[in-house]
Coordinates of C-alpha atoms and ligand atoms in Angstrom, one line a residue:
Chain A
M12 CA 21.5 -23.9 9.4
S13 CA 21.0 -24.5 5.7
G14 CA 18.4 -21.6 5.6
L15 CA 21.0 -19.3 6.7
L16 CA 22.4 -19.5 3.2
T17 CA 19.4 -19.6 0.8
S18 CA 16.4 -17.9 2.5
S19 CA 15.2 -14.8 1.8
I20 CA 16.3 -13.2 4.9
A21 CA 19.9 -14.7 4.6
R22 CA 20.0 -13.2 1.2
K23 CA 19.0 -9.8 2.7
V24 CA 21.4 -9.9 5.3
V25 CA 24.3 -10.9 2.9
M26 CA 23.2 -7.7 0.8
A27 CA 23.3 -5.8 4.2
L28 CA 26.6 -6.9 5.5
S29 CA 28.3 -6.4 2.3
G30 CA 26.7 -3.0 1.7
I31 CA 27.8 -2.0 5.2
F32 CA 31.4 -3.1 4.4
L33 CA 31.3 -1.1 1.2
V34 CA 30.1 1.9 3.1
F35 CA 33.3 1.6 5.6
F36 CA 35.8 1.0 2.9
L37 CA 34.1 4.1 1.2
G38 CA 34.8 6.5 4.5
Q39 CA 38.4 4.9 4.8
H40 CA 39.0 5.9 1.0
F41 CA 37.8 9.3 1.7
V42 CA 40.1 9.9 4.4
I43 CA 43.1 9.0 2.1
N44 CA 41.6 11.0 -0.8
I45 CA 41.0 14.2 1.0
T46 CA 44.7 14.3 2.2
S47 CA 45.6 15.0 -1.7
V48 CA 43.6 18.1 -1.2
I49 CA 45.2 19.2 2.3
A50 CA 48.4 17.6 2.5
P51 CA 49.8 16.0 -0.8
N52 CA 52.8 14.5 1.1
T53 CA 50.5 12.7 3.3
F54 CA 48.8 11.5 0.4
N55 CA 51.8 10.1 -1.4
S56 CA 52.9 8.2 1.6
W57 CA 49.8 6.9 2.5
S58 CA 49.1 5.9 -1.2
H59 CA 52.2 4.2 -1.4
F60 CA 51.7 2.2 2.0
M61 CA 48.4 1.1 0.3
G62 CA 50.1 0.1 -2.9
Y63 CA 52.8 -1.9 -1.6
N64 CA 51.8 -3.2 2.0
P65 CA 51.3 -6.8 1.5
L66 CA 48.5 -7.0 4.0
V67 CA 46.6 -4.3 2.0
Q68 CA 47.6 -5.8 -1.2
Y69 CA 47.1 -9.7 -0.8
L70 CA 44.5 -9.8 2.0
L71 CA 42.4 -6.4 2.2
Q72 CA 42.1 -5.8 -1.8
P73 CA 40.8 -9.3 -2.5
I74 CA 38.3 -8.9 0.3
L75 CA 37.1 -5.6 -1.1
I76 CA 37.0 -6.9 -4.4
A77 CA 34.8 -9.9 -3.2
G78 CA 32.5 -7.8 -1.4
V79 CA 31.7 -5.9 -4.4
V80 CA 31.2 -9.1 -6.1
V81 CA 29.1 -10.4 -3.6
H82 CA 27.0 -7.2 -3.1
F83 CA 26.6 -7.1 -7.1
A84 CA 25.7 -10.8 -7.4
M85 CA 23.2 -10.7 -4.7
G86 CA 21.6 -7.6 -5.8
I87 CA 21.1 -9.1 -9.3
A88 CA 19.5 -12.4 -7.6
L89 CA 17.1 -10.5 -5.8
E90 CA 16.1 -8.3 -8.4
I91 CA 15.3 -11.4 -10.5
Q92 CA 13.4 -13.1 -7.8
N93 CA 11.4 -10.1 -6.9
T94 CA 10.6 -9.6 -10.5
R95 CA 9.3 -13.3 -10.6
A96 CA 7.3 -12.7 -7.7
R97 CA 4.8 -10.4 -9.7
T98 CA 4.2 -12.0 -13.0
V99 CA 1.3 -10.1 -14.4
K100 CA 2.1 -6.3 -13.9
Y101 CA -0.4 -3.6 -12.6
A102 CA -2.0 -1.6 -15.3
K103 CA -1.9 1.2 -12.8
Y104 CA 0.9 1.2 -10.0
K105 CA 1.2 4.2 -7.8
G106 CA 4.7 3.6 -6.2
S107 CA 5.4 7.2 -5.5
A108 CA 2.2 7.1 -3.2
N109 CA 4.0 5.1 -0.5
A110 CA 7.7 4.8 -1.3
S111 CA 10.5 6.9 -2.1
W112 CA 12.1 6.8 -5.7
I113 CA 15.5 5.8 -4.2
S114 CA 14.2 3.0 -2.2
R115 CA 12.1 1.8 -5.3
N116 CA 15.2 1.9 -7.6
M117 CA 18.1 0.7 -5.8
I118 CA 19.2 -1.6 -8.7
I119 CA 19.3 1.5 -11.1
T120 CA 21.6 3.4 -8.7
G121 CA 23.6 0.3 -7.9
L122 CA 24.1 -0.5 -11.5
V123 CA 25.3 2.9 -12.0
V124 CA 27.7 2.7 -9.4
L125 CA 28.9 -0.4 -11.0
A126 CA 29.5 1.3 -14.3
F127 CA 31.4 3.8 -12.4
L128 CA 33.5 1.4 -10.6
G129 CA 34.5 -0.2 -14.1
L130 CA 35.5 3.4 -15.3
H131 CA 37.4 4.0 -11.8
M132 CA 39.2 0.7 -12.0
Y133 CA 40.3 1.5 -15.4
D134 CA 41.5 5.0 -14.5
F135 CA 43.2 4.0 -11.3
W136 CA 43.8 0.3 -10.7
I137 CA 44.4 -1.0 -14.0
H138 CA 47.2 1.5 -14.4
E139 CA 48.5 0.6 -11.1
M140 CA 48.7 -3.0 -11.6
A141 CA 50.4 -2.3 -15.1
Y142 CA 52.9 0.1 -13.5
K143 CA 53.7 -2.2 -10.8
Y144 CA 53.6 -6.1 -12.1
I145 CA 53.9 -5.7 -15.9
E146 CA 56.0 -2.6 -16.6
A147 CA 57.9 -3.6 -13.3
N148 CA 58.5 -0.1 -12.7
P149 CA 60.8 0.8 -9.2
E150 CA 58.9 2.0 -6.2
D151 CA 58.3 5.8 -6.5
P152 CA 56.5 7.1 -3.3
T153 CA 56.3 10.7 -4.7
R154 CA 54.3 10.1 -8.0
Y155 CA 50.4 9.6 -6.5
Y156 CA 49.8 13.1 -5.7
E157 CA 50.6 14.3 -9.6
E158 CA 49.3 11.3 -11.3
T159 CA 45.7 11.8 -9.3
V160 CA 45.6 15.3 -10.2
E161 CA 46.4 14.9 -13.6
K162 CA 43.7 12.5 -13.9
F163 CA 41.0 15.1 -13.3
E164 CA 42.4 17.7 -15.9
P165 CA 39.5 16.5 -18.5
L166 CA 36.4 18.3 -17.8
V167 CA 34.3 15.1 -19.0
R168 CA 36.0 12.8 -16.6
T169 CA 35.6 15.3 -13.7
V170 CA 31.8 15.6 -14.6
I171 CA 31.3 11.7 -14.9
Y172 CA 33.0 11.4 -11.3
V173 CA 30.8 14.1 -9.8
A174 CA 27.5 12.6 -11.4
S175 CA 28.3 9.3 -10.1
F176 CA 29.1 10.3 -6.6
G177 CA 25.7 11.9 -6.8
L178 CA 23.8 8.4 -7.6
L179 CA 26.0 6.9 -5.1
A180 CA 24.9 9.4 -2.6
L181 CA 21.1 8.1 -3.7
H182 CA 22.0 4.6 -3.2
L183 CA 23.4 5.1 0.2
L184 CA 20.5 7.3 1.3
H185 CA 18.4 4.3 1.3
G186 CA 20.8 1.7 1.4
F187 CA 22.8 2.6 4.6
A188 CA 19.8 3.1 6.8
S189 CA 18.0 0.0 5.3
S190 CA 20.8 -2.4 6.3
F191 CA 20.2 -1.6 9.8
Q192 CA 16.6 -2.5 9.6
T193 CA 17.5 -5.7 7.5
M194 CA 20.0 -6.6 10.6
G195 CA 17.0 -6.5 13.0
I196 CA 18.0 -3.0 14.3
N197 CA 14.6 -0.8 14.7
N198 CA 14.7 0.5 18.0
K199 CA 14.9 3.8 20.0
Y200 CA 18.2 4.5 18.4
S201 CA 16.8 4.4 14.8
P202 CA 16.0 7.9 14.5
A203 CA 19.6 8.8 15.1
I204 CA 21.0 5.9 12.9
Q205 CA 18.7 7.6 10.3
T206 CA 20.1 11.1 10.8
F207 CA 23.8 9.7 10.9
T208 CA 23.2 7.6 7.8
K209 CA 21.7 10.6 5.8
I210 CA 24.6 12.7 6.9
Y211 CA 27.3 10.1 5.9
A212 CA 25.2 9.4 2.6
I213 CA 25.2 13.0 1.5
G214 CA 28.5 14.0 3.0
I215 CA 31.1 11.2 1.9
P216 CA 30.0 11.4 -1.8
L217 CA 29.8 15.2 -1.7
G218 CA 33.3 15.2 -0.4
F219 CA 34.7 13.0 -3.1
A220 CA 32.8 15.4 -5.5
F221 CA 34.8 18.2 -3.8
I222 CA 38.0 16.4 -4.4
A223 CA 37.5 15.8 -8.0
I224 CA 36.5 19.4 -8.6
Y225 CA 39.0 20.9 -6.5
H226 CA 41.8 19.0 -8.5
H227 CA 40.3 19.9 -12.1
L228 CA 40.1 23.7 -10.9
N229 CA 43.8 23.4 -9.8
P230 CA 46.0 21.5 -12.1
I231 CA 49.5 21.2 -11.8
T232 CA 51.8 23.6 -13.7
H233 CA 55.2 22.8 -14.4
Chain B
M5 CA -21.5 11.6 -8.9
K6 CA -20.6 10.1 -12.5
L7 CA -17.4 7.8 -12.8
T8 CA -15.6 5.9 -15.3
L9 CA -14.4 2.4 -13.9
K10 CA -11.7 0.7 -15.4
I11 CA -11.9 -3.1 -14.2
W12 CA -9.9 -6.2 -14.7
R13 CA -12.4 -9.0 -16.0
Q14 CA -11.0 -12.6 -16.2
K15 CA -13.1 -15.6 -16.6
D16 CA -11.3 -17.9 -14.5
A17 CA -7.8 -18.9 -13.6
N18 CA -6.6 -20.2 -16.8
S19 CA -8.1 -17.4 -18.9
K20 CA -6.5 -14.3 -20.1
G21 CA -8.0 -11.2 -18.5
K22 CA -8.3 -7.8 -19.7
M23 CA -9.2 -3.9 -18.5
M24 CA -13.0 -3.3 -19.4
D25 CA -14.5 0.1 -19.1
Y26 CA -17.8 0.8 -17.4
A27 CA -19.7 4.0 -16.8
I28 CA -21.6 4.5 -13.7
D29 CA -23.9 7.4 -12.5
G30 CA -25.6 8.4 -9.2
I31 CA -23.0 7.4 -6.8
D32 CA -23.1 9.2 -3.4
G33 CA -20.0 10.5 -1.5
D34 CA -21.5 8.4 1.8
M35 CA -21.5 5.2 0.0
S36 CA -18.5 2.8 0.5
F37 CA -16.3 1.7 -2.4
L38 CA -18.0 -1.8 -2.1
E39 CA -21.6 -0.4 -2.3
M40 CA -20.6 1.6 -5.4
M41 CA -19.4 -1.9 -6.9
D42 CA -22.8 -3.3 -5.6
V43 CA -24.6 -0.7 -7.7
L44 CA -22.2 -1.3 -10.9
N45 CA -23.1 -5.1 -10.5
E46 CA -27.0 -4.4 -10.1
N47 CA -26.6 -2.4 -13.1
L48 CA -24.9 -5.2 -15.1
N49 CA -27.3 -7.7 -13.8
N50 CA -30.2 -5.6 -15.2
K51 CA -28.7 -5.7 -18.5
G52 CA -28.2 -9.2 -18.4
E53 CA -24.4 -9.1 -18.1
E54 CA -22.0 -11.1 -15.8
P55 CA -21.5 -9.1 -12.7
V56 CA -17.8 -8.2 -11.6
E57 CA -16.6 -10.9 -8.9
F58 CA -14.9 -9.3 -5.7
D59 CA -14.1 -10.6 -2.2
H60 CA -16.0 -9.4 0.9
D61 CA -17.4 -10.4 4.2
C62 CA -17.9 -8.4 7.2
R63 CA -17.7 -5.0 5.6
E64 CA -16.6 -3.6 8.8
G65 CA -12.9 -3.5 8.3
I66 CA -12.1 -6.5 10.5
C67 CA -12.2 -9.7 8.3
G68 CA -9.6 -9.0 5.8
S69 CA -11.5 -10.2 2.8
C70 CA -11.9 -7.3 0.7
S71 CA -9.0 -6.5 -1.4
L72 CA -8.7 -4.5 -4.8
Q73 CA -6.0 -2.5 -6.1
I74 CA -7.7 1.1 -6.7
N75 CA -5.9 3.5 -8.8
G76 CA -2.7 1.7 -8.2
E77 CA -2.8 1.3 -4.3
P78 CA -4.1 -1.6 -2.5
H79 CA -7.5 -0.4 -0.6
G80 CA -7.4 2.9 -2.7
P81 CA -6.0 6.4 -1.7
D82 CA -7.2 6.5 1.9
R83 CA -5.1 5.7 5.0
L84 CA -5.6 2.9 7.4
V85 CA -8.8 1.6 5.8
T86 CA -9.9 -1.4 4.0
T87 CA -11.7 -1.1 0.9
C88 CA -15.0 -1.8 2.4
Q89 CA -14.3 1.1 4.8
L90 CA -13.2 3.4 1.9
H91 CA -15.9 6.0 0.9
M92 CA -16.8 7.5 -2.3
R93 CA -16.1 11.0 -1.1
K94 CA -12.5 10.5 -1.5
F95 CA -13.3 10.6 -5.3
N96 CA -14.4 13.2 -7.5
D97 CA -17.3 13.5 -10.1
G98 CA -15.9 12.6 -13.1
D99 CA -12.9 10.7 -12.1
T100 CA -11.8 7.7 -13.6
I101 CA -11.1 4.7 -11.3
T102 CA -8.7 1.7 -12.0
I103 CA -9.9 -1.4 -10.3
E104 CA -7.5 -4.4 -10.4
P105 CA -6.9 -7.5 -8.3
F106 CA -3.8 -7.8 -5.8
R107 CA -1.2 -8.9 -8.1
A108 CA 1.5 -11.4 -6.9
K109 CA 2.5 -14.7 -8.2
A110 CA 1.7 -16.2 -5.0
F111 CA -1.7 -14.8 -5.1
P112 CA -3.1 -16.4 -8.5
V113 CA -6.5 -14.7 -9.9
I114 CA -9.6 -17.0 -9.2
K115 CA -12.1 -14.8 -11.3
D116 CA -12.3 -11.1 -12.0
L117 CA -11.0 -9.4 -8.9
I118 CA -10.9 -12.1 -6.4
V119 CA -7.5 -13.8 -5.9
D120 CA -6.5 -16.8 -4.1
R121 CA -4.8 -15.7 -0.6
T122 CA -4.5 -19.3 0.8
A123 CA -0.6 -18.8 0.8
F124 CA -1.2 -16.7 3.8
D125 CA -3.0 -19.6 5.5
R126 CA -0.2 -21.9 4.8
I127 CA 2.6 -19.6 6.1
Q128 CA 0.2 -19.2 9.4
Q129 CA -0.3 -23.0 9.1
A130 CA 3.6 -23.7 9.0
G131 CA 4.1 -22.1 12.5
G132 CA 1.8 -19.4 13.6
Y133 CA 0.3 -21.3 16.8
I134 CA 1.3 -22.2 20.0
S135 CA 0.8 -25.6 21.7
V136 CA -1.5 -25.2 24.8
N137 CA -3.3 -27.7 27.0
T138 CA -7.2 -27.3 26.4
S139 CA -8.1 -30.3 28.3
G140 CA -10.0 -28.4 31.2
N141 CA -7.0 -27.5 33.2
T142 CA -6.1 -24.3 31.5
Q143 CA -4.1 -22.0 33.6
D144 CA -5.3 -18.8 34.9
A145 CA -3.9 -16.1 32.4
N146 CA -2.9 -13.8 34.9
S147 CA -0.5 -16.1 36.6
I148 CA 2.0 -15.3 33.8
P149 CA 3.3 -11.9 34.2
I150 CA 3.8 -10.1 31.0
D151 CA 5.3 -6.6 30.5
K152 CA 2.8 -4.1 29.7
H153 CA 4.9 -2.9 26.4
D154 CA 5.1 -6.4 25.2
A155 CA 1.4 -7.1 25.7
D156 CA 0.7 -4.0 23.8
D157 CA 3.2 -4.7 21.0
A158 CA 1.9 -8.2 20.7
F159 CA -1.8 -7.0 20.5
Y160 CA -0.6 -4.4 17.7
S161 CA 1.0 -7.4 15.7
A162 CA -2.1 -9.6 16.2
A163 CA -4.2 -6.7 14.7
C164 CA -3.1 -7.8 11.2
I165 CA -6.1 -9.3 9.4
G166 CA -4.4 -11.0 6.6
C167 CA -5.7 -9.0 3.6
G168 CA -2.7 -9.1 1.8
A169 CA -2.3 -5.5 1.0
C170 CA 1.2 -5.1 2.2
V171 CA 2.1 -7.9 -0.8
A172 CA -0.1 -5.9 -3.2
A173 CA 1.6 -2.7 -2.4
C174 CA 5.3 -4.1 -2.3
K175 CA 7.3 -3.3 -5.5
N176 CA 8.6 -7.2 -4.9
A177 CA 5.4 -8.4 -3.8
S178 CA 7.1 -9.5 -0.4
A179 CA 4.9 -10.9 2.2
M180 CA 7.4 -10.0 4.8
L181 CA 5.0 -7.5 6.8
F182 CA 2.2 -10.1 7.1
T183 CA 4.8 -12.9 8.2
S184 CA 6.7 -11.0 10.5
A185 CA 3.3 -9.7 12.2
K186 CA 2.2 -13.3 12.5
I187 CA 5.6 -14.2 14.1
S188 CA 5.8 -11.2 16.5
Q189 CA 2.3 -11.7 18.1
Y190 CA 4.0 -14.8 19.5
A191 CA 7.6 -14.0 19.8
L192 CA 6.8 -11.0 22.2
L193 CA 4.9 -13.3 24.5
P194 CA 6.2 -16.0 27.1
Q195 CA 3.7 -18.6 25.6
G196 CA 5.5 -18.2 22.1
Q197 CA 8.9 -18.9 23.6
V198 CA 8.3 -22.7 23.5
E199 CA 8.1 -23.1 19.7
A200 CA 10.0 -19.8 18.8
V201 CA 13.0 -21.3 16.9
D202 CA 11.0 -23.7 14.8
R203 CA 8.3 -21.3 14.3
V204 CA 10.4 -18.4 12.6
Q205 CA 12.3 -20.9 10.5
N206 CA 9.3 -22.8 9.3
M207 CA 7.2 -19.7 8.4
V208 CA 10.0 -18.0 6.5
R209 CA 10.4 -21.1 4.7
Q210 CA 6.9 -21.5 4.0
M211 CA 6.9 -17.8 2.9
D212 CA 9.6 -18.3 0.5
L213 CA 8.4 -21.5 -1.1
E214 CA 5.2 -19.6 -2.0
G215 CA 7.1 -17.3 -4.4
F216 CA 6.7 -14.0 -2.4
G217 CA 9.5 -11.5 -3.3
N218 CA 12.2 -10.1 -0.8
C219 CA 11.8 -7.0 1.2
T220 CA 13.9 -4.0 0.1
N221 CA 12.8 -1.9 2.9
T222 CA 10.8 0.7 0.7
G223 CA 8.3 1.0 3.6
A224 CA 5.2 0.7 1.0
C225 CA 3.7 -2.1 3.1
E226 CA 3.4 -0.3 6.5
I227 CA 1.9 2.9 4.5
E228 CA -0.8 1.0 2.9
C229 CA -1.4 -1.7 5.7
P230 CA -5.1 -0.8 6.8
K231 CA -4.0 -1.8 10.5
G232 CA -0.8 0.1 10.8
I233 CA 1.5 -3.0 11.1
S234 CA 4.9 -1.5 11.7
L235 CA 8.0 -2.1 9.9
E236 CA 9.5 -3.1 13.3
N237 CA 7.9 -6.4 12.9
I238 CA 10.1 -7.3 10.0
A239 CA 13.3 -6.1 11.9
R240 CA 12.1 -8.4 15.0
M241 CA 11.4 -11.3 12.5
N242 CA 15.0 -10.9 11.2
R243 CA 16.3 -11.0 14.7
E244 CA 14.2 -14.1 15.6
Y245 CA 15.5 -15.7 12.3
L246 CA 19.1 -14.9 12.9
S247 CA 18.9 -16.0 16.5
A248 CA 17.0 -19.3 15.3
S249 CA 19.7 -20.1 12.9
V250 CA 22.6 -19.9 15.4
K251 CA 20.4 -21.8 17.8
G252 CA 20.0 -24.4 15.5
Ligands
HEM326 C1 30.3 0.2 -4.1 C2 29.4 1.0 -3.8 C3 28.1 0.2 -3.0 C4 27.8 0.5 -1.7 C5 28.7 1.4 -0.6 C6 26.5 -0.2 -1.7 C7 25.9 -0.2 -0.3 C8 24.6 -0.7 -0.1 C9 23.7 -0.8 1.1 C10 24.2 -0.2 2.5 C11 22.5 -1.4 0.7 C12 21.3 -1.9 1.9 C13 21.6 -3.4 1.9 C14 20.0 -3.6 2.7 O1 19.0 -3.3 2.0 O2 19.8 -4.1 3.6 C15 22.6 -1.8 -0.7 C16 21.5 -2.4 -1.3 C17 21.6 -2.8 -2.4 N1 22.7 -2.3 -3.3 FE1 24.3 -1.6 -3.1 N2 26.2 -0.7 -2.8 C18 27.0 -0.4 -3.5 C19 27.2 -0.8 -5.1 C20 26.0 -1.4 -5.4 C21 26.3 -2.2 -6.9 C22 27.4 -1.8 -7.9 C23 25.2 -2.6 -7.2 C24 24.6 -3.2 -8.4 C25 24.1 -4.2 -8.8 C26 24.1 -2.4 -5.9 C27 22.9 -2.9 -5.9 C28 22.1 -2.9 -4.7 C29 20.7 -3.3 -4.4 C30 19.9 -3.7 -5.8 C31 20.4 -3.2 -3.3 C32 19.1 -3.5 -3.0 C33 19.1 -4.9 -2.3 C34 17.6 -5.3 -1.8 O3 16.6 -5.3 -2.5 O4 17.5 -5.7 -0.6 N3 25.0 -1.8 -5.1 N4 23.7 -1.1 -1.1
SF4_327 S1 0.4 -6.5 7.8 FE1 -1.4 -5.2 7.3 S2 -1.7 -5.1 4.9 FE2 -0.6 -7.0 5.6 S3 -1.8 -8.6 5.6 FE3 -1.7 -7.9 7.6 S4 -3.3 -6.4 7.8 FE4 -3.1 -6.6 5.7
FES328 S1 -15.0 -6.9 3.8 FE1 -14.3 -7.4 5.9 S2 -12.4 -6.1 6.1 FE2 -13.5 -5.6 4.1

């Protein structure tokens, strides 16, 4: 059993499981966010539910944060190990001859996504925590829609968000399909899995980008 | 044709090496890459210089001894061939060709272009075998029915010649394609089941101990493998490993 924690394969599986978990979270996050475009009232009530339901706040939210931390920490650990596995570099290394750029640069797209997560937490989560627990404001189930749309008023923020979604798409284009291979799934369903993961990897970030741009172009006028 | 060769020269395991330039002429497109290296060494010998050391044995693509990172790819730009089966017609007159040893911490350079690949032997010794009674009462092979697809897949996995191109190509110097092929060739057959749990655990442990990197599923190994060993082997190894971990 000990190998299950320290071996190369175990590390890979942790990477894949945490990645898949984040992919599911991303889908759920998208479903809530898209309501801010099509049904602002639904967006308000769902956001309020997520913000005040104890199960979400005290169980799911910590699990999510742990998922990001585990995925990040393992990504860094693997990167260090992988760099150490080749101490003398090639004078000429033609990586593009046999593998895609995105598959070779998961650490770069991953770190950009992490930087984005920092900004995103600052924008929404820190604000929420301050609103609820520090300023101890009363519950207001109608504020979320307006607050969200206002966030996308500055062009800079909108551009940064959209660019980050682009890199997230690159990360997922390799990562989502790769996690199936890591977990040992490579069979007659793999072509279908590849297609599904590609559609998801492009579609979900594209959807997020659409929401950001939509709110930027349709500010609330009082 | 006329070529410029940039070749890694290193006196021994403990010396620092460097890239050196060599001009070579009169190379025929029908020569193999190793024959081109022979011409170079003959020239060096005639000039009283030290020839470039490189590994080779069968020169017919079956032993796996020839190596060489050629223009940034193991066994050069051609697909499904070893360096001994690579022809000079893949290059053009006036080309500059960079020739380096396979690079991995687990494959230390012995001299020039020769690396120590005994790490692979140790992975194999850790579990790449089955225990059979060879006392003279060997069972008739046909008495164990084996599904045709499994037999074929086991055969494809067993085609791995242990050359190390997968490690050389991988950005992480991972040995997972080799190890998974050596595990698969038994995992697919009934004879391999008795030691299946220990085999995958011991071979993966040895692979990690040797200092190879982790797989990122870039697929570079599969593309560069002269024997077309498929990534399915790595997925199978991971399945075997996970189920072995659960079984103890
Ligand atoms: C929150 C959004 C993220 C999602 C949805 C996600 C998803 C994934 C998935 C599914 C994989 C494939 C795992 C596998 O190869 O088996 C993966 C791999 C990877 N991720 Fe992420 N990831 C995210 C954020 C990050 C961050 C913030 C980093 C920062 C370091 C990162 C670094 C990596 C690396 C380095 C790999 C390749 C691991 C390897 O070499 O096997 N990811 N990611
Ligand atoms: S898997 Fe292919 S590249 Fe790797 S050692 Fe075997 S034959 Fe060589
Ligand atoms: S020398 Fe035997 S495979 Fe090339």
